[in-house]
PDB file of C-alpha atoms and ligand atoms in Angstrom:
ATOM      1  CA  UNK A   1     -11.248   2.017   5.274  1.00 94.00           C
ATOM      2  CA  UNK A   2     -13.178  -0.435   6.036  1.00 95.00           C
ATOM      3  CA  UNK A   3     -16.222   1.779   6.423  1.00 96.00           C
ATOM      4  CA  UNK A   4     -15.478   3.790   2.574  1.00 96.00           C
ATOM      5  CA  UNK A   5     -14.629   0.752   0.945  1.00 96.00           C
ATOM      6  CA  UNK A   6     -18.662  -0.442   1.929  1.00 96.00           C
ATOM      7  CA  UNK A   7     -20.518   2.947   1.805  1.00 95.00           C
ATOM      8  CA  UNK A   8     -18.569   3.226  -1.959  1.00 93.00           C
ATOM      9  CA  UNK A   9     -18.567  -0.291  -2.597  1.00 94.00           C
ATOM     10  CA  UNK A  10     -15.410  -0.279  -3.337  1.00 97.00           C
ATOM     11  CA  UNK A  11     -12.046  -1.926  -2.667  1.00 97.00           C
ATOM     12  CA  UNK A  12      -9.790   0.549  -4.925  1.00 98.00           C
ATOM     13  CA  UNK A  13      -6.795   2.605  -2.910  1.00 98.00           C
ATOM     14  CA  UNK A  14      -5.864   4.736  -5.973  1.00 98.00           C
ATOM     15  CA  UNK A  15      -1.991   4.872  -6.235  1.00 98.00           C
ATOM     16  CA  UNK A  16      -1.742   8.691  -7.515  1.00 98.00           C
ATOM     17  CA  UNK A  17       1.654   7.947  -9.137  1.00 98.00           C
ATOM     18  CA  UNK A  18       2.593  10.105 -12.221  1.00 98.00           C
ATOM     19  CA  UNK A  19       6.086   9.990 -14.986  1.00 98.00           C
ATOM     20  CA  UNK A  20       8.386  12.077 -14.386  1.00 97.00           C
ATOM     21  CA  UNK A  21       8.359  15.844 -13.950  1.00 96.00           C
ATOM     22  CA  UNK A  22      11.160  18.394 -14.296  1.00 96.00           C
ATOM     23  CA  UNK A  23      10.965  20.033 -11.370  1.00 95.00           C
ATOM     24  CA  UNK A  24      10.669  23.584 -13.022  1.00 96.00           C
ATOM     25  CA  UNK A  25       6.689  21.527 -13.702  1.00 94.00           C
ATOM     26  CA  UNK A  26       6.388  20.472  -9.882  1.00 96.00           C
ATOM     27  CA  UNK A  27       3.401  22.892  -9.918  1.00 97.00           C
ATOM     28  CA  UNK A  28       2.026  21.076 -12.871  1.00 97.00           C
ATOM     29  CA  UNK A  29       2.159  18.104 -11.183  1.00 98.00           C
ATOM     30  CA  UNK A  30       0.716  18.639  -8.503  1.00 98.00           C
ATOM     31  CA  UNK A  31      -2.567  20.146  -9.700  1.00 98.00           C
ATOM     32  CA  UNK A  32      -2.714  16.961 -12.446  1.00 98.00           C
ATOM     33  CA  UNK A  33      -2.660  15.038  -8.767  1.00 98.00           C
ATOM     34  CA  UNK A  34      -5.725  16.993  -7.623  1.00 98.00           C
ATOM     35  CA  UNK A  35      -7.510  16.508 -10.695  1.00 98.00           C
ATOM     36  CA  UNK A  36      -7.365  13.161 -10.763  1.00 98.00           C
ATOM     37  CA  UNK A  37      -7.610  12.444  -7.272  1.00 98.00           C
ATOM     38  CA  UNK A  38     -11.312  14.742  -7.975  1.00 98.00           C
ATOM     39  CA  UNK A  39     -12.319  12.963 -10.541  1.00 98.00           C
ATOM     40  CA  UNK A  40     -11.747   9.594  -8.891  1.00 98.00           C
ATOM     41  CA  UNK A  41     -12.142   9.833  -5.864  1.00 98.00           C
ATOM     42  CA  UNK A  42     -15.512   8.553  -5.797  1.00 97.00           C
ATOM     43  CA  UNK A  43     -14.501   4.983  -6.745  1.00 98.00           C
ATOM     44  CA  UNK A  44     -11.916   4.372  -4.561  1.00 98.00           C
ATOM     45  CA  UNK A  45     -11.878   3.965  -0.680  1.00 98.00           C
ATOM     46  CA  UNK A  46      -8.141   5.076  -0.278  1.00 98.00           C
ATOM     47  CA  UNK A  47      -5.464   6.601  -1.521  1.00 98.00           C
ATOM     48  CA  UNK A  48      -1.201   5.737  -1.840  1.00 98.00           C
ATOM     49  CA  UNK A  49       1.102   8.056  -3.371  1.00 98.00           C
ATOM     50  CA  UNK A  50       4.792   7.351  -3.236  1.00 98.00           C
ATOM     51  CA  UNK A  51       8.433   8.766  -3.994  1.00 98.00           C
ATOM     52  CA  UNK A  52       6.498   9.829  -7.484  1.00 98.00           C
ATOM     53  CA  UNK A  53       5.735  12.449  -5.200  1.00 98.00           C
ATOM     54  CA  UNK A  54       7.527  13.197  -2.103  1.00 98.00           C
ATOM     55  CA  UNK A  55      10.628  14.090  -4.080  1.00 98.00           C
ATOM     56  CA  UNK A  56       9.206  16.304  -6.287  1.00 98.00           C
ATOM     57  CA  UNK A  57       6.860  17.829  -4.244  1.00 98.00           C
ATOM     58  CA  UNK A  58       7.857  17.912  -0.732  1.00 98.00           C
ATOM     59  CA  UNK A  59       6.519  16.166   2.243  1.00 98.00           C
ATOM     60  CA  UNK A  60       4.834  19.776   4.045  1.00 98.00           C
ATOM     61  CA  UNK A  61       4.664  21.152   0.714  1.00 95.00           C
ATOM     62  CA  UNK A  62       2.232  19.757  -2.532  1.00 97.00           C
ATOM     63  CA  UNK A  63       1.716  16.617  -0.746  1.00 98.00           C
ATOM     64  CA  UNK A  64       0.443  18.200   2.748  1.00 98.00           C
ATOM     65  CA  UNK A  65      -1.942  19.663   0.417  1.00 98.00           C
ATOM     66  CA  UNK A  66      -2.761  16.376  -1.368  1.00 98.00           C
ATOM     67  CA  UNK A  67      -3.128  14.700   1.929  1.00 98.00           C
ATOM     68  CA  UNK A  68      -5.817  17.285   3.484  1.00 98.00           C
ATOM     69  CA  UNK A  69      -7.563  17.219  -0.102  1.00 98.00           C
ATOM     70  CA  UNK A  70      -7.934  13.741   0.242  1.00 98.00           C
ATOM     71  CA  UNK A  71      -8.938  13.459   3.998  1.00 98.00           C
ATOM     72  CA  UNK A  72     -11.490  16.058   2.836  1.00 98.00           C
ATOM     73  CA  UNK A  73     -12.558  13.489   0.515  1.00 98.00           C
ATOM     74  CA  UNK A  74     -13.591  11.246   3.265  1.00 97.00           C
ATOM     75  CA  UNK A  75     -10.320   8.328   2.244  1.00 98.00           C
ATOM     76  CA  UNK A  76      -7.502   7.271   4.013  1.00 98.00           C
ATOM     77  CA  UNK A  77      -4.310   8.602   2.629  1.00 98.00           C
ATOM     78  CA  UNK A  78      -1.194   5.613   2.707  1.00 99.00           C
ATOM     79  CA  UNK A  79       2.434   6.490   2.300  1.00 98.00           C
ATOM     80  CA  UNK A  80       4.465   3.923   0.352  1.00 98.00           C
ATOM     81  CA  UNK A  81       7.198   4.599   1.489  1.00 98.00           C
ATOM     82  CA  UNK A  82       8.817   0.621   2.465  1.00 98.00           C
ATOM     83  CA  UNK A  83      10.395   1.360   5.279  1.00 97.00           C
ATOM     84  CA  UNK A  84      14.246  -0.200   5.598  1.00 97.00           C
ATOM     85  CA  UNK A  85      16.824   1.454   7.363  1.00 98.00           C
ATOM     86  CA  UNK A  86      16.796   0.764  11.407  1.00 98.00           C
ATOM     87  CA  UNK A  87      15.422   1.352  14.299  1.00 98.00           C
ATOM     88  CA  UNK A  88      15.729   5.034  15.015  1.00 98.00           C
ATOM     89  CA  UNK A  89      16.531   6.383  11.205  1.00 98.00           C
ATOM     90  CA  UNK A  90      12.661   3.969  10.581  1.00 98.00           C
ATOM     91  CA  UNK A  91      11.101   6.053  13.655  1.00 98.00           C
ATOM     92  CA  UNK A  92      12.515   9.742  12.218  1.00 98.00           C
ATOM     93  CA  UNK A  93      10.599   8.270   9.057  1.00 98.00           C
ATOM     94  CA  UNK A  94       7.854   7.397  10.848  1.00 98.00           C
ATOM     95  CA  UNK A  95       7.209  10.270  12.331  1.00 98.00           C
ATOM     96  CA  UNK A  96       7.316  12.905   9.901  1.00 98.00           C
ATOM     97  CA  UNK A  97       4.780  10.843   7.473  1.00 98.00           C
ATOM     98  CA  UNK A  98       2.236  10.533  10.098  1.00 98.00           C
ATOM     99  CA  UNK A  99       2.893  14.352  11.132  1.00 98.00           C
ATOM    100  CA  UNK A 100       2.515  15.364   7.262  1.00 98.00           C
ATOM    101  CA  UNK A 101      -1.648  13.469   7.945  1.00 98.00           C
ATOM    102  CA  UNK A 102      -0.411  10.308   6.629  1.00 98.00           C
ATOM    103  CA  UNK A 103      -3.394   7.020   8.004  1.00 98.00           C
ATOM    104  CA  UNK A 104      -0.107   4.492   7.795  1.00 98.00           C
ATOM    105  CA  UNK A 105       2.509   3.926   6.123  1.00 98.00           C
ATOM    106  CA  UNK A 106       4.165   0.666   4.265  1.00 98.00           C
ATOM    107  CA  UNK A 107       7.274  -0.368   5.528  1.00 98.00           C
ATOM    108  CA  UNK A 108       9.465  -3.883   4.978  1.00 98.00           C
ATOM    109  CA  UNK A 109      10.052  -6.572   7.029  1.00 98.00           C
ATOM    110  CA  UNK A 110      13.210  -7.777   5.957  1.00 98.00           C
ATOM    111  CA  UNK A 111      14.480  -5.544   8.482  1.00 98.00           C
ATOM    112  CA  UNK A 112      13.083  -7.198  11.586  1.00 97.00           C
ATOM    113  CA  UNK A 113      11.595  -6.555  15.257  1.00 98.00           C
ATOM    114  CA  UNK A 114      13.508  -4.935  17.048  1.00 98.00           C
ATOM    115  CA  UNK A 115      15.698  -1.963  16.720  1.00 98.00           C
ATOM    116  CA  UNK A 116      13.909  -2.510  13.327  1.00 98.00           C
ATOM    117  CA  UNK A 117      10.450  -2.197  12.775  1.00 98.00           C
ATOM    118  CA  UNK A 118       9.177  -1.586  16.709  1.00 98.00           C
ATOM    119  CA  UNK A 119       9.991   1.895  16.584  1.00 98.00           C
ATOM    120  CA  UNK A 120       7.803   1.833  13.652  1.00 98.00           C
ATOM    121  CA  UNK A 121       4.989   0.155  15.505  1.00 98.00           C
ATOM    122  CA  UNK A 122       5.501   1.411  18.759  1.00 98.00           C
ATOM    123  CA  UNK A 123       5.243   5.198  16.927  1.00 98.00           C
ATOM    124  CA  UNK A 124       1.599   3.908  14.952  1.00 98.00           C
ATOM    125  CA  UNK A 125       0.151   2.807  17.989  1.00 98.00           C
ATOM    126  CA  UNK A 126       0.738   5.942  19.946  1.00 98.00           C
ATOM    127  CA  UNK A 127      -1.123   8.181  17.159  1.00 98.00           C
ATOM    128  CA  UNK A 128      -3.144   5.959  16.563  1.00 98.00           C
ATOM    129  CA  UNK A 129      -2.303   4.766  12.360  1.00 98.00           C
ATOM    130  CA  UNK A 130      -1.705   1.619  10.624  1.00 98.00           C
ATOM    131  CA  UNK A 131       1.486   0.299   9.342  1.00 98.00           C
ATOM    132  CA  UNK A 132       0.904  -2.260   6.205  1.00 99.00           C
ATOM    133  CA  UNK A 133       3.545  -4.852   6.066  1.00 98.00           C
ATOM    134  CA  UNK A 134       5.283  -6.065   2.619  1.00 98.00           C
ATOM    135  CA  UNK A 135       4.688  -9.928   2.367  1.00 98.00           C
ATOM    136  CA  UNK A 136       5.462 -10.626  -1.341  1.00 98.00           C
ATOM    137  CA  UNK A 137       5.711  -7.924  -4.028  1.00 98.00           C
ATOM    138  CA  UNK A 138       4.048  -8.175  -7.670  1.00 96.00           C
ATOM    139  CA  UNK A 139       7.230  -7.472  -9.986  1.00 96.00           C
ATOM    140  CA  UNK A 140       9.679 -10.603 -11.282  1.00 95.00           C
ATOM    141  CA  UNK A 141      12.476 -10.538  -8.984  1.00 97.00           C
ATOM    142  CA  UNK A 142      10.993 -11.016  -5.967  1.00 97.00           C
ATOM    143  CA  UNK A 143      11.046 -14.318  -5.709  1.00 97.00           C
ATOM    144  CA  UNK A 144      14.936 -14.235  -4.894  1.00 98.00           C
ATOM    145  CA  UNK A 145      14.161 -12.810  -1.374  1.00 98.00           C
ATOM    146  CA  UNK A 146       9.934 -12.650  -0.739  1.00 98.00           C
ATOM    147  CA  UNK A 147       9.974 -16.119  -2.375  1.00 98.00           C
ATOM    148  CA  UNK A 148      13.607 -17.934  -0.989  1.00 98.00           C
ATOM    149  CA  UNK A 149      13.625 -20.872   1.165  1.00 98.00           C
ATOM    150  CA  UNK A 150      13.748 -20.800   5.385  1.00 97.00           C
ATOM    151  CA  UNK A 151      13.973 -21.937   7.688  1.00 96.00           C
ATOM    152  CA  UNK A 152      11.524 -21.597  10.457  1.00 90.00           C
ATOM    153  CA  UNK A 153      13.367 -19.517  14.230  1.00 84.00           C
ATOM    154  CA  UNK A 154      10.978 -21.652  15.809  1.00 84.00           C
ATOM    155  CA  UNK A 155      10.022 -25.257  14.399  1.00 90.00           C
ATOM    156  CA  UNK A 156      12.925 -25.530  12.117  1.00 93.00           C
ATOM    157  CA  UNK A 157      11.160 -26.144   9.671  1.00 95.00           C
ATOM    158  CA  UNK A 158      11.386 -25.379   5.864  1.00 97.00           C
ATOM    159  CA  UNK A 159       9.423 -22.828   4.523  1.00 97.00           C
ATOM    160  CA  UNK A 160       8.818 -20.016   2.660  1.00 98.00           C
ATOM    161  CA  UNK A 161      10.013 -16.443   3.485  1.00 98.00           C
ATOM    162  CA  UNK A 162       5.989 -14.513   2.355  1.00 98.00           C
ATOM    163  CA  UNK A 163       4.819 -17.273   4.978  1.00 98.00           C
ATOM    164  CA  UNK A 164       7.123 -16.166   7.109  1.00 97.00           C
ATOM    165  CA  UNK A 165       6.092 -12.282   6.686  1.00 98.00           C
ATOM    166  CA  UNK A 166       2.679 -13.801   6.937  1.00 98.00           C
ATOM    167  CA  UNK A 167       2.711 -15.180  10.399  1.00 97.00           C
ATOM    168  CA  UNK A 168       4.786 -11.971  12.013  1.00 97.00           C
ATOM    169  CA  UNK A 169       2.662  -9.903  10.551  1.00 98.00           C
ATOM    170  CA  UNK A 170      -0.243 -11.663  12.990  1.00 98.00           C
ATOM    171  CA  UNK A 171       2.200 -11.765  15.501  1.00 97.00           C
ATOM    172  CA  UNK A 172       3.288  -8.348  15.697  1.00 98.00           C
ATOM    173  CA  UNK A 173      -0.567  -7.190  15.137  1.00 98.00           C
ATOM    174  CA  UNK A 174      -0.014  -5.302  10.909  1.00 98.00           C
ATOM    175  CA  UNK A 175      -2.658  -3.060   9.900  1.00 98.00           C
ATOM    176  CA  UNK A 176      -2.223  -4.625   6.479  1.00 98.00           C
ATOM    177  CA  UNK A 177       0.089  -7.319   4.626  1.00 98.00           C
ATOM    178  CA  UNK A 178       0.725  -6.165   0.155  1.00 98.00           C
ATOM    179  CA  UNK A 179       0.502  -9.833  -2.178  1.00 98.00           C
ATOM    180  CA  UNK A 180       1.037  -8.908  -5.563  1.00 98.00           C
ATOM    181  CA  UNK A 181      -1.843  -9.240  -7.420  1.00 98.00           C
ATOM    182  CA  UNK A 182       0.484 -11.328 -10.061  1.00 97.00           C
ATOM    183  CA  UNK A 183       0.481 -14.035  -7.670  1.00 98.00           C
ATOM    184  CA  UNK A 184      -3.034 -15.325  -6.801  1.00 98.00           C
ATOM    185  CA  UNK A 185      -1.434 -18.116  -5.888  1.00 98.00           C
ATOM    186  CA  UNK A 186       0.551 -16.606  -3.205  1.00 98.00           C
ATOM    187  CA  UNK A 187      -2.347 -14.569  -2.242  1.00 98.00           C
ATOM    188  CA  UNK A 188      -4.499 -17.494  -1.098  1.00 98.00           C
ATOM    189  CA  UNK A 189      -1.668 -18.758   0.943  1.00 98.00           C
ATOM    190  CA  UNK A 190      -1.635 -15.643   2.300  1.00 98.00           C
ATOM    191  CA  UNK A 191      -4.869 -15.183   3.052  1.00 98.00           C
ATOM    192  CA  UNK A 192      -5.168 -18.982   5.017  1.00 98.00           C
ATOM    193  CA  UNK A 193      -2.695 -17.668   7.666  1.00 98.00           C
ATOM    194  CA  UNK A 194      -4.211 -14.124   7.662  1.00 98.00           C
ATOM    195  CA  UNK A 195      -7.861 -14.889   7.092  1.00 97.00           C
ATOM    196  CA  UNK A 196      -9.837 -12.013   7.848  1.00 96.00           C
ATOM    197  CA  UNK A 197      -7.927 -10.283  10.822  1.00 98.00           C
ATOM    198  CA  UNK A 198      -4.967  -8.684   8.416  1.00 98.00           C
ATOM    199  CA  UNK A 199      -6.681  -7.508   5.250  1.00 98.00           C
ATOM    200  CA  UNK A 200      -4.839  -8.154   2.126  1.00 98.00           C
ATOM    201  CA  UNK A 201      -3.702  -5.381  -0.383  1.00 98.00           C
ATOM    202  CA  UNK A 202      -2.517  -6.332  -3.826  1.00 98.00           C
ATOM    203  CA  UNK A 203      -0.802  -3.597  -6.501  1.00 98.00           C
ATOM    204  CA  UNK A 204      -0.208  -4.830  -9.898  1.00 97.00           C
ATOM    205  CA  UNK A 205      -3.290  -4.395 -11.438  1.00 95.00           C
ATOM    206  CA  UNK A 206      -3.589  -4.251 -14.880  1.00 92.00           C
ATOM    207  CA  UNK A 207       0.007  -3.125 -16.726  1.00 92.00           C
ATOM    208  CA  UNK A 208       1.760  -5.349 -14.084  1.00 92.00           C
ATOM    209  CA  UNK A 209      -0.779  -8.326 -15.681  1.00 94.00           C
ATOM    210  CA  UNK A 210      -2.397  -9.127 -12.572  1.00 95.00           C
ATOM    211  CA  UNK A 211      -6.568  -9.098 -12.521  1.00 96.00           C
ATOM    212  CA  UNK A 212      -8.648  -7.345  -9.782  1.00 96.00           C
ATOM    213  CA  UNK A 213     -10.819 -10.471 -10.270  1.00 95.00           C
ATOM    214  CA  UNK A 214      -8.759 -12.428  -9.505  1.00 96.00           C
ATOM    215  CA  UNK A 215      -6.672 -11.333  -6.770  1.00 97.00           C
ATOM    216  CA  UNK A 216     -10.217 -10.806  -4.936  1.00 96.00           C
ATOM    217  CA  UNK A 217     -11.180 -14.517  -5.631  1.00 96.00           C
ATOM    218  CA  UNK A 218      -7.738 -15.511  -3.763  1.00 98.00           C
ATOM    219  CA  UNK A 219      -8.483 -13.464  -1.190  1.00 97.00           C
ATOM    220  CA  UNK A 220      -8.018  -9.854  -1.758  1.00 97.00           C
ATOM    221  CA  UNK A 221      -9.274  -6.846   0.583  1.00 97.00           C
ATOM    222  CA  UNK A 222      -8.644  -4.258  -1.308  1.00 98.00           C
ATOM    223  CA  UNK A 223      -6.589  -3.027  -4.759  1.00 97.00           C
ATOM    224  CA  UNK A 224      -4.115  -1.016  -5.461  1.00 98.00           C
ATOM    225  CA  UNK A 225      -3.988   0.877  -8.986  1.00 98.00           C
ATOM    226  CA  UNK A 226      -2.178   3.467 -10.525  1.00 98.00           C
ATOM    227  CA  UNK A 227      -1.185   3.728 -13.795  1.00 97.00           C
ATOM    228  CA  UNK A 228      -4.228   1.748 -15.336  1.00 97.00           C
ATOM    229  CA  UNK A 229      -6.140   5.123 -13.498  1.00 98.00           C
ATOM    230  CA  UNK A 230      -3.633   7.693 -13.871  1.00 98.00           C
ATOM    231  CA  UNK A 231      -2.651   7.444 -17.316  1.00 97.00           C
ATOM    232  CA  UNK A 232      -5.946   6.581 -18.828  1.00 98.00           C
ATOM    233  CA  UNK A 233      -6.984   9.496 -21.189  1.00 98.00           C
ATOM    234  CA  UNK A 234      -9.833  10.148 -18.685  1.00 98.00           C
ATOM    235  CA  UNK A 235      -9.347   8.904 -15.243  1.00 98.00           C
ATOM    236  CA  UNK A 236     -12.294   8.929 -13.821  1.00 98.00           C
ATOM    237  CA  UNK A 237     -13.971   6.989 -16.277  1.00 98.00           C
ATOM    238  CA  UNK A 238     -11.242   4.160 -16.134  1.00 98.00           C
ATOM    239  CA  UNK A 239     -12.001   3.924 -12.404  1.00 98.00           C
ATOM    240  CA  UNK A 240     -15.380   3.961 -12.494  1.00 97.00           C
ATOM    241  CA  UNK A 241     -14.785   0.853 -15.351  1.00 97.00           C
ATOM    242  CA  UNK A 242     -12.866  -0.639 -13.320  1.00 96.00           C
ATOM    243  CA  UNK A 243     -15.571  -0.220 -10.168  1.00 96.00           C
ATOM    244  CA  UNK A 244     -18.088  -1.536 -11.769  1.00 95.00           C
ATOM    245  CA  UNK A 245     -16.077  -4.452 -13.638  1.00 92.00           C
ATOM    246  CA  UNK A 246     -15.658  -5.864  -9.599  1.00 91.00           C
ATOM    247  CA  UNK A 247     -18.449  -5.291  -8.641  1.00 89.00           C
ATOM    248  CA  UNK A 248     -20.497  -7.691 -11.180  1.00 86.00           C
ATOM    249  CA  UNK A 249     -17.782 -10.236 -10.543  1.00 78.00           C
ATOM    250  CA  UNK A 250     -18.241 -10.626  -7.062  1.00 75.00           C
TER     251      UNK A 250
HETATM  252  P1  XMP B   1       0.692   0.065 -10.889  1.00 85.78           P
HETATM  253  O1  XMP B   1       0.652   1.633 -12.056  1.00 85.78           O
HETATM  254  O2  XMP B   1       1.274  -0.908 -11.465  1.00 85.78           O
HETATM  255  O3  XMP B   1       1.414   0.899  -9.749  1.00 85.78           O
HETATM  256  O4  XMP B   1      -1.080   0.087 -10.847  1.00 85.78           O
HETATM  257  C1  XMP B   1       1.280  -0.055  -8.619  1.00 85.78           C
HETATM  258  C2  XMP B   1       2.044   0.586  -7.215  1.00 85.78           C
HETATM  259  O5  XMP B   1       1.685  -0.086  -6.140  1.00 85.78           O
HETATM  260  C3  XMP B   1       3.349  -0.168  -5.747  1.00 85.78           C
HETATM  261  N1  XMP B   1       3.476  -1.428  -6.035  1.00 85.78           N
HETATM  262  C4  XMP B   1       3.892  -2.142  -4.855  1.00 85.78           C
HETATM  263  N2  XMP B   1       3.807  -1.670  -3.467  1.00 85.78           N
HETATM  264  N3  XMP B   1       4.659  -3.636  -3.155  1.00 85.78           N
HETATM  265  C5  XMP B   1       4.010  -2.035  -2.635  1.00 85.78           C
HETATM  266  O6  XMP B   1       3.860  -2.022  -1.793  1.00 85.78           O
HETATM  267  C6  XMP B   1       4.896  -4.106  -4.303  1.00 85.78           C
HETATM  268  O7  XMP B   1       4.757  -5.518  -4.214  1.00 85.78           O
HETATM  269  C7  XMP B   1       4.001  -3.363  -5.188  1.00 85.78           C
HETATM  270  N4  XMP B   1       3.789  -3.624  -6.324  1.00 85.78           N
HETATM  271  C8  XMP B   1       3.326  -1.568  -6.817  1.00 85.78           C
HETATM  272  C9  XMP B   1       3.942   0.880  -6.874  1.00 85.78           C
HETATM  273  O8  XMP B   1       5.029   1.280  -6.576  1.00 85.78           O
HETATM  274  C10 XMP B   1       3.427   1.268  -7.589  1.00 85.78           C
HETATM  275  O9  XMP B   1       2.898   2.612  -6.909  1.00 85.78           O
END
């Protein structure tokens, strides 16, 4: 991803999300996703897929076709499944998504390491794929979980949940953390801990209220952008415009 981002001079990760389509219209949805990918691929460094496509298109049907296309464009494919179950189940989830060709998946650190995330990291390392952890989500209610005050397991000092997750991302050697662009001050605090060792992926640009330049200045390395591009009348133009604006702001 780092190489692609440099080559394309873009830090945008396209979130290939679309509103609900009735199941009979699955073919239309797949065609739409392919069209947007075709129009946008030159302006992004990776593509993130979510349940918006996995549920209607199926992992080993439409989604795998898309992952193949994403790779043909020289881009990485990230699965935003926010894995959140017991380890044995997580392992199977990860095995299926990696088998479908995904280069990385997103997981929730709330489930912990032993019998939680460890099996995913083990599979990822074996297959040389990535695991990206949530650290502070972009929505308002994020403060109730990611923002709560906790006591640090090692020092006993009072700290914030998201700072503890940032430290765990370092300890577990995660390939990235997700911090909402809607909270630039949290990006800054988490970046203080991670520096350049673990990149920050920041969703919540545009529709959710976050600003690309602010998130980058605070320390985000990649910007996850969905509806601002996918729902634009001309997705290619919207992606190009955003890419240019980011370059100029840097
Ligand atoms: P929009 O349309 O708001 O889409 O640009 C954002 C995409 O990113 C996902 N999203 C998140 N994913 N942590 C994540 O892992 C977050 O805090 C977060 N906030 C938004 C969202 O599901 C959509 O695919």
